[in-house]
Amino acid sequence: MIRTCKVCGRKNRIPAKHLADAGRCGNCKSALAPVDEPLDVDVEQFDEIIQQARVPVLADFWAAWCGPCKMAAPEVAQTAKDMAGKAIVLKVDTERFPQLSARFNVRGIPYFAVFRSGKAVVQQAGLVNHDQMETWLKNASVRTAA
């Protein structure tokens, strides 16, 4: 994944397993905070992140035409912000990447899935708030810590 330094504007390549970690810009050495916003991903990035992330991953399956998806977007963004460093939040456009929707048997959107160590541990269709999403992510962390 490519992340842009907020200080110098330089693009930094961040391996999927380090997206939830704090780091340093390769150019100016300024701090790069953990990812705190939903990442729009393609199939390859999706697979890489859910397999390599050391923290739980929430995937939001959505489409631009979907009214409930638009209502869910601020909740998804809030979850990414609240869980920065503890989880990664992905956005999967079901129109652009229908193969991902098919892989997880997505029949209605918005559709949420939480992954830990490459495996889906939660899957649910329908609108939910950020508190519910954060609970899923925290529970996924606890399961693997035990």
Short mmCIF file of N, CA and C in Angstrom, two decimals:
data_model
loop_
_atom_site.label_atom_id
_atom_site.label_comp_id
_atom_site.label_asym_id
_atom_site.label_seq_id
_atom_site.Cartn_x
_atom_site.Cartn_y
_atom_site.Cartn_z
N MET A 1 0.85 -1.18 0.00
CA MET A 1 0.00 0.00 0.00
C MET A 1 0.90 1.24 0.00
N ILE A 2 0.41 2.29 -0.63
CA ILE A 2 1.14 3.56 -0.68
C ILE A 2 0.45 4.55 0.26
N ARG A 3 1.24 5.15 1.15
CA ARG A 3 0.72 6.19 2.04
C ARG A 3 1.55 7.44 1.84
N THR A 4 0.88 8.58 1.79
CA THR A 4 1.56 9.85 1.58
C THR A 4 1.86 10.51 2.92
N CYS A 5 3.09 10.97 3.09
CA CYS A 5 3.50 11.67 4.31
C CYS A 5 2.77 13.01 4.37
N LYS A 6 2.18 13.32 5.51
CA LYS A 6 1.43 14.56 5.67
C LYS A 6 2.35 15.76 5.83
N VAL A 7 3.64 15.51 6.09
CA VAL A 7 4.60 16.61 6.28
C VAL A 7 5.28 16.99 4.96
N CYS A 8 5.87 16.01 4.27
CA CYS A 8 6.64 16.34 3.06
C CYS A 8 5.95 15.94 1.76
N GLY A 9 4.86 15.17 1.87
CA GLY A 9 4.13 14.77 0.67
C GLY A 9 4.72 13.58 -0.07
N ARG A 10 5.79 13.01 0.45
CA ARG A 10 6.44 11.86 -0.19
C ARG A 10 5.58 10.61 -0.04
N LYS A 11 5.54 9.80 -1.08
CA LYS A 11 4.80 8.54 -1.03
C LYS A 11 5.69 7.46 -0.41
N ASN A 12 5.10 6.71 0.53
CA ASN A 12 5.82 5.65 1.23
C ASN A 12 5.10 4.33 0.99
N ARG A 13 5.85 3.30 0.65
CA ARG A 13 5.29 1.96 0.47
C ARG A 13 5.25 1.29 1.85
N ILE A 14 4.04 0.88 2.26
CA ILE A 14 3.86 0.23 3.55
C ILE A 14 3.38 -1.19 3.32
N PRO A 15 4.12 -2.20 3.82
CA PRO A 15 3.64 -3.57 3.68
C PRO A 15 2.32 -3.77 4.41
N ALA A 16 1.48 -4.66 3.91
CA ALA A 16 0.16 -4.90 4.50
C ALA A 16 0.26 -5.24 5.98
N LYS A 17 1.27 -5.99 6.37
CA LYS A 17 1.37 -6.38 7.78
C LYS A 17 1.71 -5.22 8.71
N HIS A 18 2.09 -4.08 8.16
CA HIS A 18 2.44 -2.91 8.98
C HIS A 18 1.45 -1.75 8.88
N LEU A 19 0.31 -1.95 8.22
CA LEU A 19 -0.65 -0.85 8.07
C LEU A 19 -1.18 -0.35 9.41
N ALA A 20 -1.25 -1.19 10.41
CA ALA A 20 -1.76 -0.77 11.71
C ALA A 20 -0.65 -0.27 12.63
N ASP A 21 0.59 -0.25 12.15
CA ASP A 21 1.72 0.19 12.95
C ASP A 21 2.07 1.65 12.67
N ALA A 22 2.64 2.31 13.68
CA ALA A 22 3.21 3.64 13.47
C ALA A 22 4.56 3.43 12.79
N GLY A 23 4.94 4.36 11.94
CA GLY A 23 6.22 4.25 11.24
C GLY A 23 6.83 5.61 11.02
N ARG A 24 7.80 5.67 10.12
CA ARG A 24 8.48 6.93 9.80
C ARG A 24 8.54 7.08 8.29
N CYS A 25 8.42 8.31 7.83
CA CYS A 25 8.55 8.63 6.41
C CYS A 25 9.99 8.33 5.99
N GLY A 26 10.14 7.68 4.85
CA GLY A 26 11.47 7.37 4.34
C GLY A 26 12.24 8.60 3.89
N ASN A 27 11.55 9.72 3.66
CA ASN A 27 12.19 10.93 3.18
C ASN A 27 12.54 11.88 4.32
N CYS A 28 11.52 12.32 5.07
CA CYS A 28 11.75 13.36 6.09
C CYS A 28 11.80 12.80 7.51
N LYS A 29 11.55 11.51 7.67
CA LYS A 29 11.58 10.81 8.96
C LYS A 29 10.48 11.24 9.92
N SER A 30 9.47 11.96 9.42
CA SER A 30 8.32 12.32 10.25
C SER A 30 7.50 11.07 10.54
N ALA A 31 6.75 11.13 11.63
CA ALA A 31 5.94 9.99 12.01
C ALA A 31 4.83 9.73 11.00
N LEU A 32 4.61 8.47 10.70
CA LEU A 32 3.46 8.03 9.89
C LEU A 32 2.56 7.27 10.84
N ALA A 33 1.40 7.81 11.09
CA ALA A 33 0.46 7.19 12.02
C ALA A 33 -0.12 5.92 11.40
N PRO A 34 -0.64 5.02 12.25
CA PRO A 34 -1.34 3.85 11.70
C PRO A 34 -2.51 4.31 10.81
N VAL A 35 -2.91 3.48 9.88
CA VAL A 35 -4.03 3.81 8.99
C VAL A 35 -5.26 4.11 9.84
N ASP A 36 -5.87 5.28 9.59
CA ASP A 36 -7.03 5.70 10.38
C ASP A 36 -8.23 6.09 9.51
N GLU A 37 -8.25 5.54 8.30
CA GLU A 37 -9.36 5.78 7.38
C GLU A 37 -9.58 4.50 6.57
N PRO A 38 -10.80 4.32 6.08
CA PRO A 38 -11.05 3.14 5.26
C PRO A 38 -10.21 3.16 3.99
N LEU A 39 -9.68 2.01 3.63
CA LEU A 39 -8.87 1.88 2.42
C LEU A 39 -9.70 1.26 1.31
N ASP A 40 -9.79 1.94 0.17
CA ASP A 40 -10.44 1.37 -1.01
C ASP A 40 -9.45 0.39 -1.62
N VAL A 41 -9.86 -0.86 -1.75
CA VAL A 41 -8.92 -1.88 -2.20
C VAL A 41 -9.45 -2.64 -3.41
N ASP A 42 -8.50 -3.20 -4.17
CA ASP A 42 -8.85 -4.10 -5.25
C ASP A 42 -8.70 -5.53 -4.73
N VAL A 43 -8.88 -6.51 -5.58
CA VAL A 43 -8.85 -7.91 -5.16
C VAL A 43 -7.49 -8.29 -4.59
N GLU A 44 -6.43 -7.91 -5.29
CA GLU A 44 -5.08 -8.26 -4.85
C GLU A 44 -4.76 -7.62 -3.48
N GLN A 45 -5.07 -6.35 -3.32
CA GLN A 45 -4.81 -5.67 -2.05
C GLN A 45 -5.65 -6.29 -0.94
N PHE A 46 -6.91 -6.59 -1.23
CA PHE A 46 -7.80 -7.20 -0.25
C PHE A 46 -7.18 -8.50 0.27
N ASP A 47 -6.80 -9.37 -0.66
CA ASP A 47 -6.23 -10.66 -0.27
C ASP A 47 -4.95 -10.49 0.54
N GLU A 48 -4.09 -9.60 0.10
CA GLU A 48 -2.83 -9.36 0.80
C GLU A 48 -3.07 -8.87 2.22
N ILE A 49 -3.98 -7.92 2.38
CA ILE A 49 -4.22 -7.35 3.70
C ILE A 49 -4.87 -8.37 4.64
N ILE A 50 -5.92 -9.07 4.20
CA ILE A 50 -6.56 -9.99 5.14
C ILE A 50 -5.64 -11.15 5.51
N GLN A 51 -4.73 -11.51 4.63
CA GLN A 51 -3.80 -12.60 4.95
C GLN A 51 -2.64 -12.15 5.84
N GLN A 52 -2.16 -10.93 5.65
CA GLN A 52 -0.95 -10.50 6.33
C GLN A 52 -1.16 -9.58 7.54
N ALA A 53 -2.33 -9.00 7.67
CA ALA A 53 -2.55 -8.06 8.78
C ALA A 53 -2.39 -8.77 10.12
N ARG A 54 -1.76 -8.07 11.05
CA ARG A 54 -1.57 -8.63 12.39
C ARG A 54 -2.70 -8.23 13.33
N VAL A 55 -3.66 -7.51 12.79
CA VAL A 55 -4.83 -7.05 13.55
C VAL A 55 -6.08 -7.46 12.78
N PRO A 56 -7.25 -7.43 13.43
CA PRO A 56 -8.48 -7.74 12.69
C PRO A 56 -8.72 -6.74 11.57
N VAL A 57 -9.42 -7.20 10.54
CA VAL A 57 -9.74 -6.38 9.37
C VAL A 57 -11.25 -6.39 9.17
N LEU A 58 -11.84 -5.19 9.08
CA LEU A 58 -13.25 -5.04 8.75
C LEU A 58 -13.36 -4.69 7.28
N ALA A 59 -14.13 -5.45 6.53
CA ALA A 59 -14.38 -5.15 5.12
C ALA A 59 -15.83 -4.69 4.97
N ASP A 60 -16.01 -3.54 4.35
CA ASP A 60 -17.32 -2.99 4.04
C ASP A 60 -17.56 -3.20 2.55
N PHE A 61 -18.49 -4.09 2.22
CA PHE A 61 -18.87 -4.32 0.83
C PHE A 61 -20.00 -3.35 0.51
N TRP A 62 -19.83 -2.52 -0.52
CA TRP A 62 -20.75 -1.42 -0.79
C TRP A 62 -20.84 -1.16 -2.30
N ALA A 63 -21.75 -0.26 -2.67
CA ALA A 63 -21.86 0.21 -4.05
C ALA A 63 -22.30 1.67 -4.02
N ALA A 64 -21.88 2.41 -5.02
CA ALA A 64 -22.17 3.85 -5.08
C ALA A 64 -23.67 4.15 -5.16
N TRP A 65 -24.46 3.27 -5.76
CA TRP A 65 -25.90 3.50 -5.94
C TRP A 65 -26.72 3.14 -4.69
N CYS A 66 -26.10 2.55 -3.70
CA CYS A 66 -26.80 2.00 -2.53
C CYS A 66 -27.00 3.06 -1.44
N GLY A 67 -28.26 3.42 -1.19
CA GLY A 67 -28.58 4.40 -0.16
C GLY A 67 -28.11 4.00 1.23
N PRO A 68 -28.41 2.78 1.70
CA PRO A 68 -27.93 2.36 3.01
C PRO A 68 -26.40 2.33 3.11
N CYS A 69 -25.73 2.05 1.98
CA CYS A 69 -24.26 2.07 1.98
C CYS A 69 -23.75 3.49 2.26
N LYS A 70 -24.43 4.47 1.67
CA LYS A 70 -24.06 5.87 1.91
C LYS A 70 -24.29 6.25 3.36
N MET A 71 -25.36 5.71 3.95
CA MET A 71 -25.63 5.97 5.36
C MET A 71 -24.59 5.29 6.25
N ALA A 72 -24.07 4.15 5.82
CA ALA A 72 -23.08 3.41 6.59
C ALA A 72 -21.69 4.04 6.51
N ALA A 73 -21.40 4.77 5.45
CA ALA A 73 -20.05 5.29 5.21
C ALA A 73 -19.48 6.09 6.39
N PRO A 74 -20.24 7.03 7.01
CA PRO A 74 -19.66 7.75 8.15
C PRO A 74 -19.39 6.83 9.34
N GLU A 75 -20.20 5.80 9.51
CA GLU A 75 -19.99 4.85 10.60
C GLU A 75 -18.71 4.03 10.36
N VAL A 76 -18.51 3.66 9.09
CA VAL A 76 -17.31 2.91 8.72
C VAL A 76 -16.07 3.80 8.94
N ALA A 77 -16.15 5.05 8.53
CA ALA A 77 -15.03 5.98 8.71
C ALA A 77 -14.73 6.20 10.20
N GLN A 78 -15.78 6.32 11.01
CA GLN A 78 -15.59 6.50 12.45
C GLN A 78 -14.91 5.27 13.06
N THR A 79 -15.29 4.10 12.60
CA THR A 79 -14.68 2.86 13.08
C THR A 79 -13.19 2.85 12.75
N ALA A 80 -12.84 3.23 11.52
CA ALA A 80 -11.43 3.27 11.12
C ALA A 80 -10.64 4.23 12.01
N LYS A 81 -11.23 5.36 12.30
CA LYS A 81 -10.55 6.35 13.13
C LYS A 81 -10.40 5.85 14.57
N ASP A 82 -11.49 5.33 15.14
CA ASP A 82 -11.48 4.86 16.52
C ASP A 82 -10.56 3.66 16.72
N MET A 83 -10.44 2.82 15.71
CA MET A 83 -9.68 1.57 15.85
C MET A 83 -8.28 1.64 15.23
N ALA A 84 -7.82 2.84 14.87
CA ALA A 84 -6.49 3.00 14.28
C ALA A 84 -5.44 2.36 15.19
N GLY A 85 -4.61 1.53 14.59
CA GLY A 85 -3.57 0.84 15.34
C GLY A 85 -4.03 -0.49 15.92
N LYS A 86 -5.35 -0.69 15.98
CA LYS A 86 -5.91 -1.92 16.54
C LYS A 86 -6.64 -2.74 15.49
N ALA A 87 -6.97 -2.13 14.36
CA ALA A 87 -7.70 -2.81 13.28
C ALA A 87 -7.48 -2.03 11.99
N ILE A 88 -7.82 -2.68 10.89
CA ILE A 88 -7.76 -2.05 9.56
C ILE A 88 -9.15 -2.15 8.96
N VAL A 89 -9.59 -1.07 8.30
CA VAL A 89 -10.90 -1.04 7.68
C VAL A 89 -10.73 -0.90 6.16
N LEU A 90 -11.40 -1.81 5.44
CA LEU A 90 -11.34 -1.82 3.98
C LEU A 90 -12.71 -1.53 3.40
N LYS A 91 -12.73 -0.94 2.21
CA LYS A 91 -13.97 -0.74 1.45
C LYS A 91 -13.82 -1.50 0.14
N VAL A 92 -14.82 -2.34 -0.14
CA VAL A 92 -14.81 -3.15 -1.36
C VAL A 92 -16.02 -2.73 -2.20
N ASP A 93 -15.75 -2.16 -3.36
CA ASP A 93 -16.80 -1.74 -4.28
C ASP A 93 -17.32 -2.99 -5.01
N THR A 94 -18.55 -3.38 -4.70
CA THR A 94 -19.11 -4.61 -5.27
C THR A 94 -19.36 -4.51 -6.77
N GLU A 95 -19.47 -3.32 -7.29
CA GLU A 95 -19.65 -3.14 -8.74
C GLU A 95 -18.34 -3.37 -9.48
N ARG A 96 -17.25 -2.92 -8.91
CA ARG A 96 -15.93 -3.05 -9.54
C ARG A 96 -15.31 -4.43 -9.31
N PHE A 97 -15.63 -5.05 -8.17
CA PHE A 97 -15.00 -6.32 -7.81
C PHE A 97 -16.05 -7.36 -7.41
N PRO A 98 -16.91 -7.73 -8.36
CA PRO A 98 -17.98 -8.69 -8.04
C PRO A 98 -17.44 -10.06 -7.62
N GLN A 99 -16.23 -10.39 -8.01
CA GLN A 99 -15.67 -11.68 -7.62
C GLN A 99 -15.47 -11.77 -6.11
N LEU A 100 -15.19 -10.66 -5.45
CA LEU A 100 -15.08 -10.67 -3.99
C LEU A 100 -16.44 -10.86 -3.35
N SER A 101 -17.45 -10.20 -3.90
CA SER A 101 -18.81 -10.38 -3.40
C SER A 101 -19.24 -11.84 -3.53
N ALA A 102 -18.92 -12.44 -4.65
CA ALA A 102 -19.29 -13.84 -4.89
C ALA A 102 -18.54 -14.76 -3.93
N ARG A 103 -17.29 -14.46 -3.68
CA ARG A 103 -16.47 -15.31 -2.80
C ARG A 103 -17.06 -15.39 -1.40
N PHE A 104 -17.65 -14.28 -0.93
CA PHE A 104 -18.20 -14.25 0.43
C PHE A 104 -19.72 -14.32 0.45
N ASN A 105 -20.30 -14.71 -0.69
CA ASN A 105 -21.74 -14.93 -0.79
C ASN A 105 -22.55 -13.69 -0.37
N VAL A 106 -22.08 -12.53 -0.79
CA VAL A 106 -22.76 -11.27 -0.46
C VAL A 106 -24.04 -11.20 -1.29
N ARG A 107 -25.18 -11.15 -0.62
CA ARG A 107 -26.48 -11.10 -1.28
C ARG A 107 -27.17 -9.75 -1.11
N GLY A 108 -26.74 -8.99 -0.12
CA GLY A 108 -27.32 -7.67 0.12
C GLY A 108 -26.24 -6.76 0.67
N ILE A 109 -26.34 -5.48 0.37
CA ILE A 109 -25.36 -4.51 0.85
C ILE A 109 -26.08 -3.37 1.57
N PRO A 110 -25.42 -2.71 2.51
CA PRO A 110 -24.05 -2.95 2.91
C PRO A 110 -23.89 -4.32 3.57
N TYR A 111 -22.68 -4.85 3.43
CA TYR A 111 -22.36 -6.16 3.98
C TYR A 111 -21.00 -6.02 4.64
N PHE A 112 -20.92 -6.50 5.86
CA PHE A 112 -19.69 -6.35 6.63
C PHE A 112 -19.11 -7.72 6.95
N ALA A 113 -17.80 -7.82 6.88
CA ALA A 113 -17.10 -9.04 7.26
C ALA A 113 -15.86 -8.65 8.05
N VAL A 114 -15.61 -9.36 9.13
CA VAL A 114 -14.41 -9.16 9.93
C VAL A 114 -13.52 -10.39 9.73
N PHE A 115 -12.25 -10.12 9.44
CA PHE A 115 -11.28 -11.18 9.19
C PHE A 115 -10.19 -11.14 10.25
N ARG A 116 -9.74 -12.31 10.62
CA ARG A 116 -8.59 -12.44 11.52
C ARG A 116 -7.76 -13.59 10.98
N SER A 117 -6.49 -13.34 10.75
CA SER A 117 -5.57 -14.36 10.21
C SER A 117 -6.10 -14.97 8.92
N GLY A 118 -6.72 -14.15 8.09
CA GLY A 118 -7.19 -14.59 6.79
C GLY A 118 -8.55 -15.26 6.77
N LYS A 119 -9.15 -15.44 7.92
CA LYS A 119 -10.44 -16.14 8.00
C LYS A 119 -11.55 -15.17 8.44
N ALA A 120 -12.72 -15.33 7.83
CA ALA A 120 -13.87 -14.52 8.22
C ALA A 120 -14.38 -15.02 9.57
N VAL A 121 -14.50 -14.11 10.55
CA VAL A 121 -15.00 -14.48 11.87
C VAL A 121 -16.38 -13.87 12.13
N VAL A 122 -16.75 -12.86 11.36
CA VAL A 122 -18.07 -12.23 11.43
C VAL A 122 -18.48 -11.89 10.01
N GLN A 123 -19.75 -12.15 9.68
CA GLN A 123 -20.30 -11.71 8.40
C GLN A 123 -21.74 -11.31 8.66
N GLN A 124 -22.11 -10.09 8.22
CA GLN A 124 -23.48 -9.61 8.45
C GLN A 124 -23.86 -8.58 7.40
N ALA A 125 -25.05 -8.73 6.87
CA ALA A 125 -25.61 -7.75 5.94
C ALA A 125 -26.46 -6.77 6.74
N GLY A 126 -26.57 -5.56 6.21
CA GLY A 126 -27.43 -4.55 6.83
C GLY A 126 -26.66 -3.45 7.52
N LEU A 127 -27.37 -2.38 7.73
CA LEU A 127 -26.79 -1.19 8.33
C LEU A 127 -26.56 -1.39 9.82
N VAL A 128 -25.34 -1.12 10.28
CA VAL A 128 -25.01 -1.15 11.71
C VAL A 128 -24.20 0.10 12.03
N ASN A 129 -24.15 0.45 13.32
CA ASN A 129 -23.39 1.65 13.70
C ASN A 129 -21.94 1.29 14.04
N HIS A 130 -21.13 2.32 14.25
CA HIS A 130 -19.71 2.08 14.50
C HIS A 130 -19.47 1.34 15.81
N ASP A 131 -20.35 1.50 16.79
CA ASP A 131 -20.19 0.76 18.04
C ASP A 131 -20.23 -0.74 17.79
N GLN A 132 -21.16 -1.18 16.95
CA GLN A 132 -21.27 -2.61 16.64
C GLN A 132 -20.03 -3.08 15.88
N MET A 133 -19.58 -2.29 14.91
CA MET A 133 -18.39 -2.67 14.14
C MET A 133 -17.17 -2.79 15.06
N GLU A 134 -17.03 -1.84 15.97
CA GLU A 134 -15.90 -1.85 16.89
C GLU A 134 -15.98 -3.05 17.83
N THR A 135 -17.18 -3.42 18.25
CA THR A 135 -17.35 -4.61 19.09
C THR A 135 -16.89 -5.85 18.35
N TRP A 136 -17.29 -5.98 17.07
CA TRP A 136 -16.82 -7.12 16.27
C TRP A 136 -15.30 -7.18 16.23
N LEU A 137 -14.67 -6.03 15.98
CA LEU A 137 -13.21 -5.99 15.86
C LEU A 137 -12.54 -6.31 17.19
N LYS A 138 -13.07 -5.78 18.28
CA LYS A 138 -12.50 -6.07 19.60
C LYS A 138 -12.64 -7.54 19.94
N ASN A 139 -13.80 -8.12 19.64
CA ASN A 139 -14.01 -9.55 19.89
C ASN A 139 -13.05 -10.40 19.05
N ALA A 140 -12.80 -9.99 17.83
CA ALA A 140 -11.86 -10.73 16.97
C ALA A 140 -10.46 -10.66 17.54
N SER A 141 -10.09 -9.55 18.16
CA SER A 141 -8.78 -9.42 18.80
C SER A 141 -8.66 -10.34 20.00
N VAL A 142 -9.72 -10.40 20.79
CA VAL A 142 -9.71 -11.22 22.00
C VAL A 142 -9.59 -12.70 21.65
N ARG A 143 -10.32 -13.14 20.63
CA ARG A 143 -10.30 -14.55 20.22
C ARG A 143 -8.90 -15.04 19.90
N THR A 144 -8.12 -14.19 19.24
CA THR A 144 -6.79 -14.65 18.83
C THR A 144 -5.77 -14.43 19.93
N ALA A 145 -6.05 -13.53 20.87
CA ALA A 145 -5.11 -13.29 21.96
C ALA A 145 -5.18 -14.41 23.00
N ALA A 146 -6.31 -15.09 23.06
CA ALA A 146 -6.49 -16.13 24.09
C ALA A 146 -5.80 -17.41 23.73
#
